[in-house]
PDB file of C-alpha atoms in Angstrom:
ATOM      1  CA  MET W   1       1.728   6.535  14.200  1.00 70.00           C
ATOM      2  CA  LEU W   2       2.382   4.165  11.201  1.00 80.00           C
ATOM      3  CA  PRO W   3       2.026   5.409   7.578  1.00 76.00           C
ATOM      4  CA  GLU W   4      -1.528   4.697   6.281  1.00 71.00           C
ATOM      5  CA  ASN W   5       0.042   2.684   3.477  1.00 72.00           C
ATOM      6  CA  ILE W   6       1.395   0.038   5.912  1.00 84.00           C
ATOM      7  CA  ASP W   7      -0.930  -2.741   6.984  1.00 85.00           C
ATOM      8  CA  THR W   8       0.585  -4.481   9.882  1.00 88.00           C
ATOM      9  CA  SER W   9      -1.872  -7.359   9.525  1.00 89.00           C
ATOM     10  CA  VAL W  10      -0.150  -8.255   6.162  1.00 89.00           C
ATOM     11  CA  SER W  11       2.944 -10.484   6.060  1.00 91.00           C
ATOM     12  CA  LEU W  12       6.227  -8.761   4.922  1.00 91.00           C
ATOM     13  CA  LEU W  13       6.413 -11.738   2.584  1.00 90.00           C
ATOM     14  CA  GLU W  14       3.341 -10.442   0.805  1.00 84.00           C
ATOM     15  CA  SER W  15       4.015  -6.748   0.551  1.00 74.00           C
ATOM     16  CA  ASP W  16       6.293  -4.634  -1.613  1.00 64.00           C
ATOM     17  CA  ASN W  17       9.264  -4.203   0.876  1.00 61.00           C
ATOM     18  CA  THR W  18      12.329  -3.557  -1.374  1.00 60.00           C
ATOM     19  CA  GLN W  19      13.642  -1.340   1.378  1.00 70.00           C
ATOM     20  CA  LEU W  20      13.964  -4.439   3.743  1.00 82.00           C
ATOM     21  CA  ASN W  21      17.009  -6.577   3.400  1.00 85.00           C
ATOM     22  CA  LEU W  22      15.521  -9.983   4.373  1.00 89.00           C
ATOM     23  CA  VAL W  23      18.835 -11.662   3.276  1.00 90.00           C
ATOM     24  CA  ARG W  24      20.648  -9.717   5.974  1.00 91.00           C
ATOM     25  CA  TRP W  25      17.925 -10.812   8.514  1.00 93.00           C
ATOM     26  CA  MET W  26      18.827 -14.532   7.477  1.00 93.00           C
ATOM     27  CA  HIS W  27      22.448 -13.908   7.855  1.00 93.00           C
ATOM     28  CA  GLN W  28      21.819 -12.519  11.460  1.00 93.00           C
ATOM     29  CA  CYS W  29      19.686 -15.728  12.149  1.00 93.00           C
ATOM     30  CA  GLU W  30      22.766 -17.740  11.140  1.00 94.00           C
ATOM     31  CA  LEU W  31      25.037 -15.824  13.439  1.00 92.00           C
ATOM     32  CA  MET W  32      22.623 -16.214  16.344  1.00 92.00           C
ATOM     33  CA  HIS W  33      22.240 -19.932  15.472  1.00 91.00           C
ATOM     34  CA  ARG W  34      26.010 -20.539  15.693  1.00 91.00           C
ATOM     35  CA  TYR W  35      26.384 -18.474  18.847  1.00 89.00           C
ATOM     36  CA  TYR W  36      23.707 -20.314  20.686  1.00 89.00           C
ATOM     37  CA  GLU W  37      24.556 -23.748  19.104  1.00 87.00           C
ATOM     38  CA  SER W  38      20.755 -23.950  18.507  1.00 88.00           C
ATOM     39  CA  ASP W  39      18.463 -26.024  16.388  1.00 89.00           C
ATOM     40  CA  VAL W  40      17.063 -23.071  14.595  1.00 91.00           C
ATOM     41  CA  VAL W  41      16.782 -19.271  14.974  1.00 93.00           C
ATOM     42  CA  PHE W  42      13.720 -17.518  13.215  1.00 94.00           C
ATOM     43  CA  VAL W  43      12.045 -14.169  13.107  1.00 95.00           C
ATOM     44  CA  ILE W  44       8.279 -14.465  13.421  1.00 95.00           C
ATOM     45  CA  GLN W  45       5.578 -11.924  12.493  1.00 95.00           C
ATOM     46  CA  GLN W  46       2.150 -11.543  13.943  1.00 94.00           C
ATOM     47  CA  THR W  47      -0.199 -11.064  10.970  1.00 92.00           C
ATOM     48  CA  GLY W  48      -3.917 -11.168  10.406  1.00 91.00           C
ATOM     49  CA  GLN W  49      -3.561 -14.834   9.527  1.00 92.00           C
ATOM     50  CA  GLY W  50      -1.462 -15.965  12.378  1.00 93.00           C
ATOM     51  CA  PHE W  51       2.105 -16.027  13.226  1.00 94.00           C
ATOM     52  CA  GLU W  52       4.241 -16.437  10.205  1.00 94.00           C
ATOM     53  CA  ILE W  53       8.046 -17.090   9.901  1.00 94.00           C
ATOM     54  CA  ILE W  54       9.691 -14.356   7.861  1.00 94.00           C
ATOM     55  CA  VAL W  55      13.214 -15.640   7.874  1.00 94.00           C
ATOM     56  CA  SER W  56      15.172 -18.397   9.556  1.00 93.00           C
ATOM     57  CA  SER W  57      18.507 -20.090   9.874  1.00 93.00           C
ATOM     58  CA  ILE W  58      19.416 -23.142   7.871  1.00 87.00           C
ATOM     59  CA  SER W  59      17.995 -26.161   9.518  1.00 78.00           C
ATOM     60  CA  GLU W  60      17.781 -29.911   8.845  1.00 72.00           C
ATOM     61  CA  ALA W  61      14.111 -29.750   9.834  1.00 68.00           C
ATOM     62  CA  ARG W  62      11.690 -28.326   7.264  1.00 73.00           C
ATOM     63  CA  CYS W  63       9.300 -27.068   9.702  1.00 79.00           C
ATOM     64  CA  PHE W  64      10.812 -23.696  10.441  1.00 85.00           C
ATOM     65  CA  THR W  65      11.306 -22.401   6.915  1.00 89.00           C
ATOM     66  CA  THR W  66      10.231 -19.072   5.503  1.00 91.00           C
ATOM     67  CA  GLY W  67       6.481 -18.771   5.232  1.00 91.00           C
ATOM     68  CA  THR W  68       5.643 -21.330   7.831  1.00 90.00           C
ATOM     69  CA  LEU W  69       2.344 -20.157   9.449  1.00 92.00           C
ATOM     70  CA  PHE W  70       1.209 -21.023  12.923  1.00 91.00           C
ATOM     71  CA  ASP W  71      -2.398 -20.445  13.949  1.00 90.00           C
ATOM     72  CA  LYS W  72      -3.091 -17.110  15.617  1.00 89.00           C
ATOM     73  CA  GLU W  73      -4.686 -18.850  18.660  1.00 88.00           C
ATOM     74  CA  THR W  74      -1.251 -20.853  19.423  1.00 87.00           C
ATOM     75  CA  PRO W  75      -0.805 -20.115  23.082  1.00 85.00           C
ATOM     76  CA  ILE W  76       2.914 -20.111  23.222  1.00 86.00           C
ATOM     77  CA  PHE W  77       3.012 -17.332  20.594  1.00 87.00           C
ATOM     78  CA  GLN W  78       0.167 -15.514  22.277  1.00 86.00           C
ATOM     79  CA  ARG W  79       2.416 -15.269  25.258  1.00 85.00           C
ATOM     80  CA  LEU W  80       5.278 -13.901  23.145  1.00 84.00           C
ATOM     81  CA  VAL W  81       2.978 -10.884  22.115  1.00 80.00           C
ATOM     82  CA  HIS W  82       3.379  -9.684  25.871  1.00 80.00           C
ATOM     83  CA  THR W  83       7.151 -10.536  26.064  1.00 83.00           C
ATOM     84  CA  PRO W  84       9.144  -7.807  27.984  1.00 86.00           C
ATOM     85  CA  PRO W  85      11.846  -5.873  26.093  1.00 85.00           C
ATOM     86  CA  GLU W  86      14.604  -7.897  27.600  1.00 85.00           C
ATOM     87  CA  GLY W  87      12.992 -11.095  26.336  1.00 86.00           C
ATOM     88  CA  LEU W  88      12.141 -14.574  27.893  1.00 86.00           C
ATOM     89  CA  ASN W  89      13.773 -17.766  28.177  1.00 87.00           C
ATOM     90  CA  ILE W  90      11.154 -20.310  28.271  1.00 85.00           C
ATOM     91  CA  ASP W  91      11.371 -23.856  29.550  1.00 85.00           C
ATOM     92  CA  LEU W  92       9.311 -25.770  27.051  1.00 84.00           C
ATOM     93  CA  THR W  93       9.481 -29.016  29.097  1.00 82.00           C
ATOM     94  CA  SER W  94       7.371 -27.499  31.727  1.00 81.00           C
ATOM     95  CA  GLN W  95       4.710 -26.388  29.032  1.00 78.00           C
ATOM     96  CA  LYS W  96       1.546 -28.260  28.466  1.00 75.00           C
ATOM     97  CA  SER W  97       1.821 -30.308  25.164  1.00 72.00           C
ATOM     98  CA  GLN W  98      -1.494 -28.926  23.836  1.00 72.00           C
ATOM     99  CA  ASP W  99       0.012 -25.361  24.213  1.00 74.00           C
ATOM    100  CA  LEU W 100       2.827 -26.174  21.838  1.00 81.00           C
ATOM    101  CA  PRO W 101       2.758 -26.854  18.178  1.00 82.00           C
ATOM    102  CA  GLN W 102       3.881 -30.244  16.987  1.00 82.00           C
ATOM    103  CA  ASP W 103       6.997 -28.799  15.537  1.00 81.00           C
ATOM    104  CA  PHE W 104       8.172 -28.084  19.168  1.00 82.00           C
ATOM    105  CA  ASN W 105       8.216 -31.638  20.183  1.00 78.00           C
ATOM    106  CA  GLU W 106      12.032 -31.980  20.115  1.00 80.00           C
ATOM    107  CA  ALA W 107      12.612 -28.616  21.676  1.00 83.00           C
ATOM    108  CA  ASN W 108      13.539 -28.129  25.403  1.00 85.00           C
ATOM    109  CA  SER W 109      13.909 -24.421  25.473  1.00 86.00           C
ATOM    110  CA  MET W 110      13.280 -21.173  23.557  1.00 88.00           C
ATOM    111  CA  LEU W 111      15.009 -17.901  23.990  1.00 90.00           C
ATOM    112  CA  THR W 112      13.014 -14.944  22.605  1.00 91.00           C
ATOM    113  CA  ARG W 113      12.982 -11.100  22.279  1.00 92.00           C
ATOM    114  CA  PRO W 114      10.288  -8.990  20.946  1.00 93.00           C
ATOM    115  CA  ILE W 115      10.377  -6.832  17.762  1.00 94.00           C
ATOM    116  CA  LEU W 116       8.200  -3.736  17.650  1.00 93.00           C
ATOM    117  CA  TRP W 117       6.952  -1.454  15.005  1.00 93.00           C
ATOM    118  CA  PRO W 118       8.056   2.284  15.399  1.00 92.00           C
ATOM    119  CA  ASP W 119       4.794   3.207  16.908  1.00 90.00           C
ATOM    120  CA  GLY W 120       5.329   0.599  19.652  1.00 90.00           C
ATOM    121  CA  THR W 121       2.793  -1.989  18.425  1.00 91.00           C
ATOM    122  CA  HIS W 122       3.903  -5.575  18.385  1.00 93.00           C
ATOM    123  CA  PHE W 123       5.579  -6.738  15.110  1.00 94.00           C
ATOM    124  CA  GLY W 124       6.845 -10.198  16.256  1.00 93.00           C
ATOM    125  CA  CYS W 125       9.806 -12.093  17.854  1.00 93.00           C
ATOM    126  CA  ILE W 126      13.190 -13.427  17.354  1.00 94.00           C
ATOM    127  CA  CYS W 127      13.201 -17.002  18.624  1.00 92.00           C
ATOM    128  CA  VAL W 128      16.063 -19.296  19.419  1.00 92.00           C
ATOM    129  CA  LEU W 129      14.883 -22.954  19.733  1.00 90.00           C
ATOM    130  CA  ASN W 130      17.028 -25.578  21.195  1.00 88.00           C
ATOM    131  CA  SER W 131      16.715 -29.227  22.014  1.00 83.00           C
ATOM    132  CA  ARG W 132      19.869 -29.420  24.413  1.00 75.00           C
ATOM    133  CA  THR W 133      21.368 -27.263  26.984  1.00 65.00           C
ATOM    134  CA  THR W 134      24.265 -25.028  26.073  1.00 58.00           C
ATOM    135  CA  LYS W 135      26.446 -22.542  27.942  1.00 57.00           C
ATOM    136  CA  SER W 136      25.104 -19.608  26.059  1.00 54.00           C
ATOM    137  CA  GLU W 137      21.315 -20.364  26.067  1.00 52.00           C
ATOM    138  CA  ALA W 138      20.503 -18.282  29.090  1.00 58.00           C
ATOM    139  CA  ASN W 139      22.218 -15.093  27.847  1.00 68.00           C
ATOM    140  CA  ALA W 140      19.586 -13.063  26.014  1.00 72.00           C
ATOM    141  CA  PHE W 141      21.917 -10.123  25.840  1.00 78.00           C
ATOM    142  CA  MET W 142      23.367 -11.258  22.501  1.00 83.00           C
ATOM    143  CA  LEU W 143      19.940 -11.076  20.885  1.00 89.00           C
ATOM    144  CA  GLU W 144      19.640  -7.280  21.754  1.00 91.00           C
ATOM    145  CA  PRO W 145      21.784  -6.124  18.526  1.00 90.00           C
ATOM    146  CA  PHE W 146      19.736  -8.137  16.371  1.00 92.00           C
ATOM    147  CA  GLN W 147      16.566  -6.819  17.921  1.00 92.00           C
ATOM    148  CA  VAL W 148      17.776  -3.318  17.521  1.00 93.00           C
ATOM    149  CA  LEU W 149      18.729  -3.909  13.897  1.00 92.00           C
ATOM    150  CA  LEU W 150      15.349  -5.258  12.964  1.00 93.00           C
ATOM    151  CA  GLN W 151      13.584  -2.373  14.782  1.00 93.00           C
ATOM    152  CA  GLN W 152      15.731   0.143  12.904  1.00 93.00           C
ATOM    153  CA  GLU W 153      15.071  -1.441   9.537  1.00 91.00           C
ATOM    154  CA  LEU W 154      11.255  -1.390  10.190  1.00 92.00           C
ATOM    155  CA  SER W 155      11.593   2.303  11.309  1.00 91.00           C
ATOM    156  CA  LEU W 156      13.500   3.067   7.989  1.00 88.00           C
ATOM    157  CA  TYR W 157      10.945   1.243   6.094  1.00 87.00           C
ATOM    158  CA  CYS W 158       8.120   3.128   7.646  1.00 87.00           C
ATOM    159  CA  GLN W 159       9.711   6.391   6.949  1.00 85.00           C
ATOM    160  CA  THR W 160      10.173   5.397   3.216  1.00 81.00           C
ATOM    161  CA  GLN W 161       6.636   4.450   3.057  1.00 80.00           C
ATOM    162  CA  ARG W 162       5.536   7.677   4.548  1.00 79.00           C
ATOM    163  CA  ILE W 163       7.669   9.757   2.175  1.00 77.00           C
ATOM    164  CA  GLU W 164       6.142   7.805  -0.684  1.00 72.00           C
ATOM    165  CA  SER W 165       2.725   8.229   0.549  1.00 70.00           C
ATOM    166  CA  LEU W 166       3.119  11.888   0.851  1.00 72.00           C
ATOM    167  CA  SER W 167       4.586  12.244  -2.657  1.00 81.00           C
ATOM    168  CA  MET W 168       1.616  10.493  -3.942  1.00 82.00           C
ATOM    169  CA  ARG W 169      -0.998  12.597  -2.201  1.00 83.00           C
ATOM    170  CA  ASP W 170      -2.447  15.955  -2.962  1.00 85.00           C
ATOM    171  CA  LYS W 171      -2.039  18.237   0.209  1.00 80.00           C
ATOM    172  CA  ASP W 172      -5.343  20.060  -0.385  1.00 81.00           C
ATOM    173  CA  THR W 173      -7.805  17.127  -0.841  1.00 85.00           C
ATOM    174  CA  GLY W 174      -5.736  14.230   0.786  1.00 82.00           C
ATOM    175  CA  MET W 175      -6.440  12.290  -2.376  1.00 89.00           C
ATOM    176  CA  LEU W 176      -3.810  10.699  -4.745  1.00 90.00           C
ATOM    177  CA  ASN W 177      -2.293  13.183  -7.135  1.00 90.00           C
ATOM    178  CA  GLU W 178      -1.259  12.428 -10.798  1.00 88.00           C
ATOM    179  CA  TYR W 179       1.735  10.554  -9.728  1.00 86.00           C
ATOM    180  CA  GLY W 180      -0.118   8.414  -7.118  1.00 87.00           C
ATOM    181  CA  PHE W 181      -2.769   7.499  -9.669  1.00 90.00           C
ATOM    182  CA  ILE W 182      -0.287   6.531 -12.274  1.00 88.00           C
ATOM    183  CA  MET W 183       1.433   4.407  -9.688  1.00 84.00           C
ATOM    184  CA  MET W 184      -1.682   2.710  -8.132  1.00 86.00           C
ATOM    185  CA  ALA W 185      -4.161   2.363 -10.850  1.00 89.00           C
ATOM    186  CA  PRO W 186      -2.402  -0.076 -13.280  1.00 89.00           C
ATOM    187  CA  ARG W 187      -2.222  -2.724 -10.712  1.00 86.00           C
ATOM    188  CA  GLN W 188      -5.943  -2.347  -9.776  1.00 89.00           C
ATOM    189  CA  LEU W 189      -6.851  -2.216 -13.360  1.00 88.00           C
ATOM    190  CA  SER W 190      -4.866  -5.496 -13.955  1.00 86.00           C
ATOM    191  CA  LEU W 191      -6.611  -7.132 -11.002  1.00 85.00           C
ATOM    192  CA  GLY W 192      -9.971  -6.077 -12.226  1.00 86.00           C
ATOM    193  CA  ARG W 193      -9.363  -7.503 -15.733  1.00 85.00           C
ATOM    194  CA  ARG W 194      -8.254 -10.798 -14.255  1.00 84.00           C
ATOM    195  CA  PHE W 195     -11.457 -11.139 -12.558  1.00 85.00           C
ATOM    196  CA  GLY W 196     -13.449 -10.011 -15.647  1.00 87.00           C
ATOM    197  CA  ALA W 197     -14.606  -6.688 -14.484  1.00 87.00           C
ATOM    198  CA  HIS W 198     -15.582  -3.885 -16.833  1.00 90.00           C
ATOM    199  CA  ALA W 199     -13.724  -0.703 -16.314  1.00 91.00           C
ATOM    200  CA  GLY W 200     -14.288   2.884 -16.931  1.00 92.00           C
ATOM    201  CA  ILE W 201     -12.118   6.209 -16.692  1.00 93.00           C
ATOM    202  CA  VAL W 202     -14.175   9.201 -15.587  1.00 94.00           C
ATOM    203  CA  PHE W 203     -12.700  12.853 -15.578  1.00 94.00           C
ATOM    204  CA  PHE W 204     -14.360  15.594 -13.653  1.00 94.00           C
ATOM    205  CA  GLU W 205     -13.372  19.216 -14.140  1.00 91.00           C
ATOM    206  CA  LEU W 206     -14.494  21.789 -11.866  1.00 90.00           C
ATOM    207  CA  LEU W 207     -15.627  25.046 -13.626  1.00 87.00           C
ATOM    208  CA  PRO W 208     -14.945  28.417 -12.213  1.00 80.00           C
ATOM    209  CA  ASP W 209     -17.487  29.992  -9.855  1.00 71.00           C
ATOM    210  CA  PRO W 210     -19.394  32.409 -12.095  1.00 69.00           C
ATOM    211  CA  LEU W 211     -19.585  35.015  -9.255  1.00 69.00           C
ATOM    212  CA  THR W 212     -15.754  35.141  -8.851  1.00 69.00           C
ATOM    213  CA  ASN W 213     -14.598  33.516 -12.086  1.00 72.00           C
ATOM    214  CA  ARG W 214     -12.005  31.519 -10.000  1.00 77.00           C
ATOM    215  CA  ILE W 215     -11.778  28.087  -8.149  1.00 80.00           C
ATOM    216  CA  GLN W 216     -10.966  28.222  -4.538  1.00 83.00           C
ATOM    217  CA  GLU W 217      -9.515  25.504  -2.430  1.00 83.00           C
ATOM    218  CA  HIS W 218     -12.557  24.630  -0.536  1.00 87.00           C
ATOM    219  CA  HIS W 219     -14.249  24.046  -3.915  1.00 89.00           C
ATOM    220  CA  ASN W 220     -11.636  21.298  -4.820  1.00 89.00           C
ATOM    221  CA  ARG W 221     -12.026  19.785  -1.318  1.00 90.00           C
ATOM    222  CA  LEU W 222     -15.706  19.566  -1.755  1.00 92.00           C
ATOM    223  CA  LEU W 223     -15.647  17.968  -5.180  1.00 92.00           C
ATOM    224  CA  GLY W 224     -12.927  15.561  -3.825  1.00 92.00           C
ATOM    225  CA  LYS W 225     -15.012  14.528  -0.915  1.00 93.00           C
ATOM    226  CA  ILE W 226     -18.117  14.089  -3.043  1.00 94.00           C
ATOM    227  CA  ILE W 227     -16.259  11.732  -5.508  1.00 94.00           C
ATOM    228  CA  GLN W 228     -14.774   9.703  -2.762  1.00 92.00           C
ATOM    229  CA  ASP W 229     -18.085   9.280  -1.001  1.00 92.00           C
ATOM    230  CA  THR W 230     -19.520   8.148  -4.374  1.00 91.00           C
ATOM    231  CA  ILE W 231     -17.051   5.504  -5.555  1.00 90.00           C
ATOM    232  CA  ARG W 232     -16.622   1.923  -4.040  1.00 88.00           C
ATOM    233  CA  THR W 233     -13.592   0.715  -2.266  1.00 84.00           C
ATOM    234  CA  ALA W 234     -12.164  -0.963  -5.313  1.00 86.00           C
ATOM    235  CA  ASP W 235     -12.124   2.232  -7.416  1.00 92.00           C
ATOM    236  CA  ILE W 236      -9.277   4.778  -7.363  1.00 92.00           C
ATOM    237  CA  ALA W 237      -9.674   8.576  -7.530  1.00 93.00           C
ATOM    238  CA  ALA W 238      -7.156  11.227  -7.929  1.00 93.00           C
ATOM    239  CA  HIS W 239      -6.848  15.160  -7.797  1.00 92.00           C
ATOM    240  CA  TYR W 240      -5.230  15.136 -11.232  1.00 91.00           C
ATOM    241  CA  ASP W 241      -4.369  18.650 -11.608  1.00 88.00           C
ATOM    242  CA  ASP W 242      -5.611  22.009 -10.448  1.00 85.00           C
ATOM    243  CA  THR W 243      -9.140  21.690 -11.756  1.00 88.00           C
ATOM    244  CA  GLN W 244      -9.380  17.980 -12.909  1.00 91.00           C
ATOM    245  CA  PHE W 245     -10.195  14.781 -10.985  1.00 94.00           C
ATOM    246  CA  VAL W 246      -9.893  11.341 -12.443  1.00 94.00           C
ATOM    247  CA  VAL W 247     -11.525   8.005 -11.412  1.00 95.00           C
ATOM    248  CA  LEU W 248     -10.880   4.398 -12.364  1.00 94.00           C
ATOM    249  CA  VAL W 249     -14.131   2.685 -11.663  1.00 93.00           C
ATOM    250  CA  PHE W 250     -15.190  -0.963 -11.995  1.00 92.00           C
ATOM    251  CA  ILE W 251     -18.786  -1.355 -13.140  1.00 90.00           C
ATOM    252  CA  ASP W 252     -21.412  -3.778 -14.561  1.00 89.00           C
ATOM    253  CA  SER W 253     -22.254  -1.865 -17.701  1.00 88.00           C
ATOM    254  CA  GLU W 254     -21.364   1.343 -19.671  1.00 88.00           C
ATOM    255  CA  ARG W 255     -24.641   2.810 -18.322  1.00 90.00           C
ATOM    256  CA  ASP W 256     -23.179   2.897 -14.720  1.00 92.00           C
ATOM    257  CA  LEU W 257     -20.761   5.628 -15.797  1.00 91.00           C
ATOM    258  CA  LEU W 258     -23.592   7.974 -16.552  1.00 91.00           C
ATOM    259  CA  HIS W 259     -25.167   7.060 -13.281  1.00 92.00           C
ATOM    260  CA  ILE W 260     -21.947   7.914 -11.373  1.00 93.00           C
ATOM    261  CA  SER W 261     -21.316  11.270 -13.117  1.00 92.00           C
ATOM    262  CA  GLN W 262     -24.995  12.251 -12.549  1.00 92.00           C
ATOM    263  CA  ARG W 263     -24.809  11.516  -8.970  1.00 94.00           C
ATOM    264  CA  VAL W 264     -21.555  13.573  -8.286  1.00 94.00           C
ATOM    265  CA  GLU W 265     -23.265  16.465 -10.267  1.00 92.00           C
ATOM    266  CA  LYS W 266     -26.373  16.255  -8.061  1.00 93.00           C
ATOM    267  CA  LEU W 267     -24.528  16.099  -4.868  1.00 94.00           C
ATOM    268  CA  LEU W 268     -22.282  18.967  -5.906  1.00 92.00           C
ATOM    269  CA  TYR W 269     -25.297  21.049  -6.683  1.00 91.00           C
ATOM    270  CA  GLN W 270     -26.907  20.244  -3.366  1.00 92.00           C
ATOM    271  CA  GLN W 271     -23.761  21.500  -1.554  1.00 91.00           C
ATOM    272  CA  ASN W 272     -23.158  24.444  -3.776  1.00 88.00           C
ATOM    273  CA  GLU W 273     -25.578  25.573  -6.474  1.00 86.00           C
ATOM    274  CA  SER W 274     -23.069  27.976  -8.161  1.00 85.00           C
ATOM    275  CA  LEU W 275     -20.441  25.221  -8.951  1.00 87.00           C
ATOM    276  CA  LYS W 276     -20.694  23.233 -12.147  1.00 89.00           C
ATOM    277  CA  ILE W 277     -18.428  20.398 -13.508  1.00 91.00           C
ATOM    278  CA  ASP W 278     -17.614  19.141 -16.927  1.00 91.00           C
ATOM    279  CA  VAL W 279     -17.496  15.335 -17.203  1.00 92.00           C
ATOM    280  CA  SER W 280     -15.886  13.055 -19.807  1.00 91.00           C
ATOM    281  CA  CYS W 281     -15.755   9.203 -19.519  1.00 89.00           C
ATOM    282  CA  ASN W 282     -14.779   6.067 -21.450  1.00 89.00           C
ATOM    283  CA  PHE W 283     -15.790   2.447 -21.018  1.00 89.00           C
ATOM    284  CA  PHE W 284     -13.375  -0.518 -21.361  1.00 86.00           C
ATOM    285  CA  THR W 285     -14.224  -4.248 -21.506  1.00 86.00           C
ATOM    286  CA  PRO W 286     -12.087  -6.818 -19.583  1.00 84.00           C
ATOM    287  CA  ASP W 287     -10.634  -8.109 -22.837  1.00 83.00           C
ATOM    288  CA  SER W 288      -9.435  -4.653 -23.865  1.00 80.00           C
ATOM    289  CA  SER W 289      -5.595  -4.497 -24.340  1.00 78.00           C
ATOM    290  CA  LEU W 290      -5.338  -0.763 -24.031  1.00 79.00           C
ATOM    291  CA  LYS W 291      -2.820   0.421 -21.340  1.00 83.00           C
ATOM    292  CA  LEU W 292      -3.703   2.982 -18.709  1.00 85.00           C
ATOM    293  CA  SER W 293      -1.944   5.956 -20.243  1.00 86.00           C
ATOM    294  CA  PRO W 294      -3.843   5.944 -23.497  1.00 86.00           C
ATOM    295  CA  MET W 295      -7.182   5.150 -21.571  1.00 87.00           C
ATOM    296  CA  ILE W 296      -6.495   8.258 -19.563  1.00 89.00           C
ATOM    297  CA  GLU W 297      -5.667  10.513 -22.507  1.00 88.00           C
ATOM    298  CA  GLU W 298      -8.616   9.276 -24.498  1.00 86.00           C
ATOM    299  CA  SER W 299     -11.029  10.200 -21.570  1.00 87.00           C
ATOM    300  CA  ARG W 300      -9.365  13.522 -20.781  1.00 87.00           C
ATOM    301  CA  LYS W 301      -9.560  14.735 -24.438  1.00 87.00           C
ATOM    302  CA  GLY W 302     -13.423  14.751 -23.944  1.00 87.00           C
ATOM    303  CA  LEU W 303     -13.333  17.583 -21.519  1.00 88.00           C
ATOM    304  CA  ARG W 304     -14.333  21.004 -23.096  1.00 83.00           C
ATOM    305  CA  SER W 305     -11.232  22.755 -21.764  1.00 78.00           C
ATOM    306  CA  GLU W 306      -8.939  20.155 -23.307  1.00 76.00           C
ATOM    307  CA  GLN W 307     -10.853  20.445 -26.739  1.00 75.00           C
ATOM    308  CA  ALA W 308     -10.408  24.201 -26.456  1.00 75.00           C
ATOM    309  CA  LYS W 309      -6.652  23.848 -25.868  1.00 71.00           C
ATOM    310  CA  GLN W 310      -6.448  21.469 -28.901  1.00 69.00           C
ATOM    311  CA  GLU W 311      -8.406  23.908 -31.117  1.00 68.00           C
ATOM    312  CA  ALA W 312      -6.172  26.735 -30.029  1.00 70.00           C
ATOM    313  CA  GLN W 313      -3.097  24.737 -30.839  1.00 71.00           C
ATOM    314  CA  LEU W 314      -4.427  23.679 -34.153  1.00 73.00           C
ATOM    315  CA  ALA W 315      -5.236  27.487 -34.870  1.00 70.00           C
ATOM    316  CA  MET W 316      -1.798  28.560 -33.859  1.00 74.00           C
ATOM    317  CA  LEU W 317      -0.190  25.835 -36.036  1.00 74.00           C
ATOM    318  CA  GLU W 318      -2.262  26.803 -39.013  1.00 72.00           C
ATOM    319  CA  GLN W 319      -1.430  30.434 -38.410  1.00 69.00           C
ATOM    320  CA  GLU W 320       2.368  29.614 -38.274  1.00 70.00           C
ATOM    321  CA  THR W 321       1.927  27.540 -41.659  1.00 71.00           C
ATOM    322  CA  ARG W 322       0.369  30.570 -43.292  1.00 71.00           C
ATOM    323  CA  ASP W 323       3.013  32.987 -42.035  1.00 69.00           C
ATOM    324  CA  GLU W 324       5.766  30.647 -43.313  1.00 71.00           C
ATOM    325  CA  ALA W 325       4.013  30.420 -46.794  1.00 67.00           C
ATOM    326  CA  SER W 326       3.607  34.141 -46.751  1.00 69.00           C
ATOM    327  CA  ASN W 327       7.314  34.696 -46.078  1.00 69.00           C
ATOM    328  CA  THR W 328       8.272  32.175 -48.746  1.00 67.00           C
ATOM    329  CA  LEU W 329       6.246  33.980 -51.415  1.00 60.00           C
ATOM    330  CA  SER W 330       7.734  37.306 -50.407  1.00 59.00           C
TER     331      SER W 330
END
């Protein structure tokens, strides 16, 4: 099973994939291009938009460059989805002209091997396109090391994404943790501001059960589920620390923040009448230049527990000042 933060329908060219060395993929395309004396060698990925060329060897023709997208209904590429592991050597001259893209007009043959994601689902193919017959063209064996290399890199990429995902998740609730929120929220906030959306930061703090004077794990799971069921897809929620949850929400007006907090309180009361929460929120307009960190701190300071901490720290500081003054006088 692939990590949940990998969407196979999104092109590698559009995702943050610093773990993948696409320059090395291009060099491998060049090696295969020379070995097969081909017109071009490219790696194509099946995405939600169609079949997209991720890397290719250097070619005089401009039709097989990185980013070239072929329609998802293209018959020749639909056929490649079901290519056996050992690949195919396709005689393009025997194919119907309507089954081939116009870019294939000069090609006589295509040698191909499939590339799979670690869970066995189809990623795409290595394709060797040629307009003339060569001694090597029937030998698909030389494509196997390239095929293995790409699949190993995809496997490593998935492992890295899985580790990153786990490091950003809270094990009790499955929500983002503080680190995950700090990593994910700024990008979402920037995107929201670009589209003129108003934003709000809402902090929820779960108060101890008055019967036991403590918070149990299932209490956190309950509040986390209620928060996630309340917010929309574009919003981001996290289990910020032991008792606190934070949400970045995109809203129409400041009044919506009150509606969200009231709805969460109501649903929590319906599930467990003995549990109470403290809520603190702040509203930010699209033209606000505030960064995420001060927005979070400003909202968090509104919680009663945080105010109590600040008062305790202030009292301690005042006491230390008095002690120092007393020592000086004596």
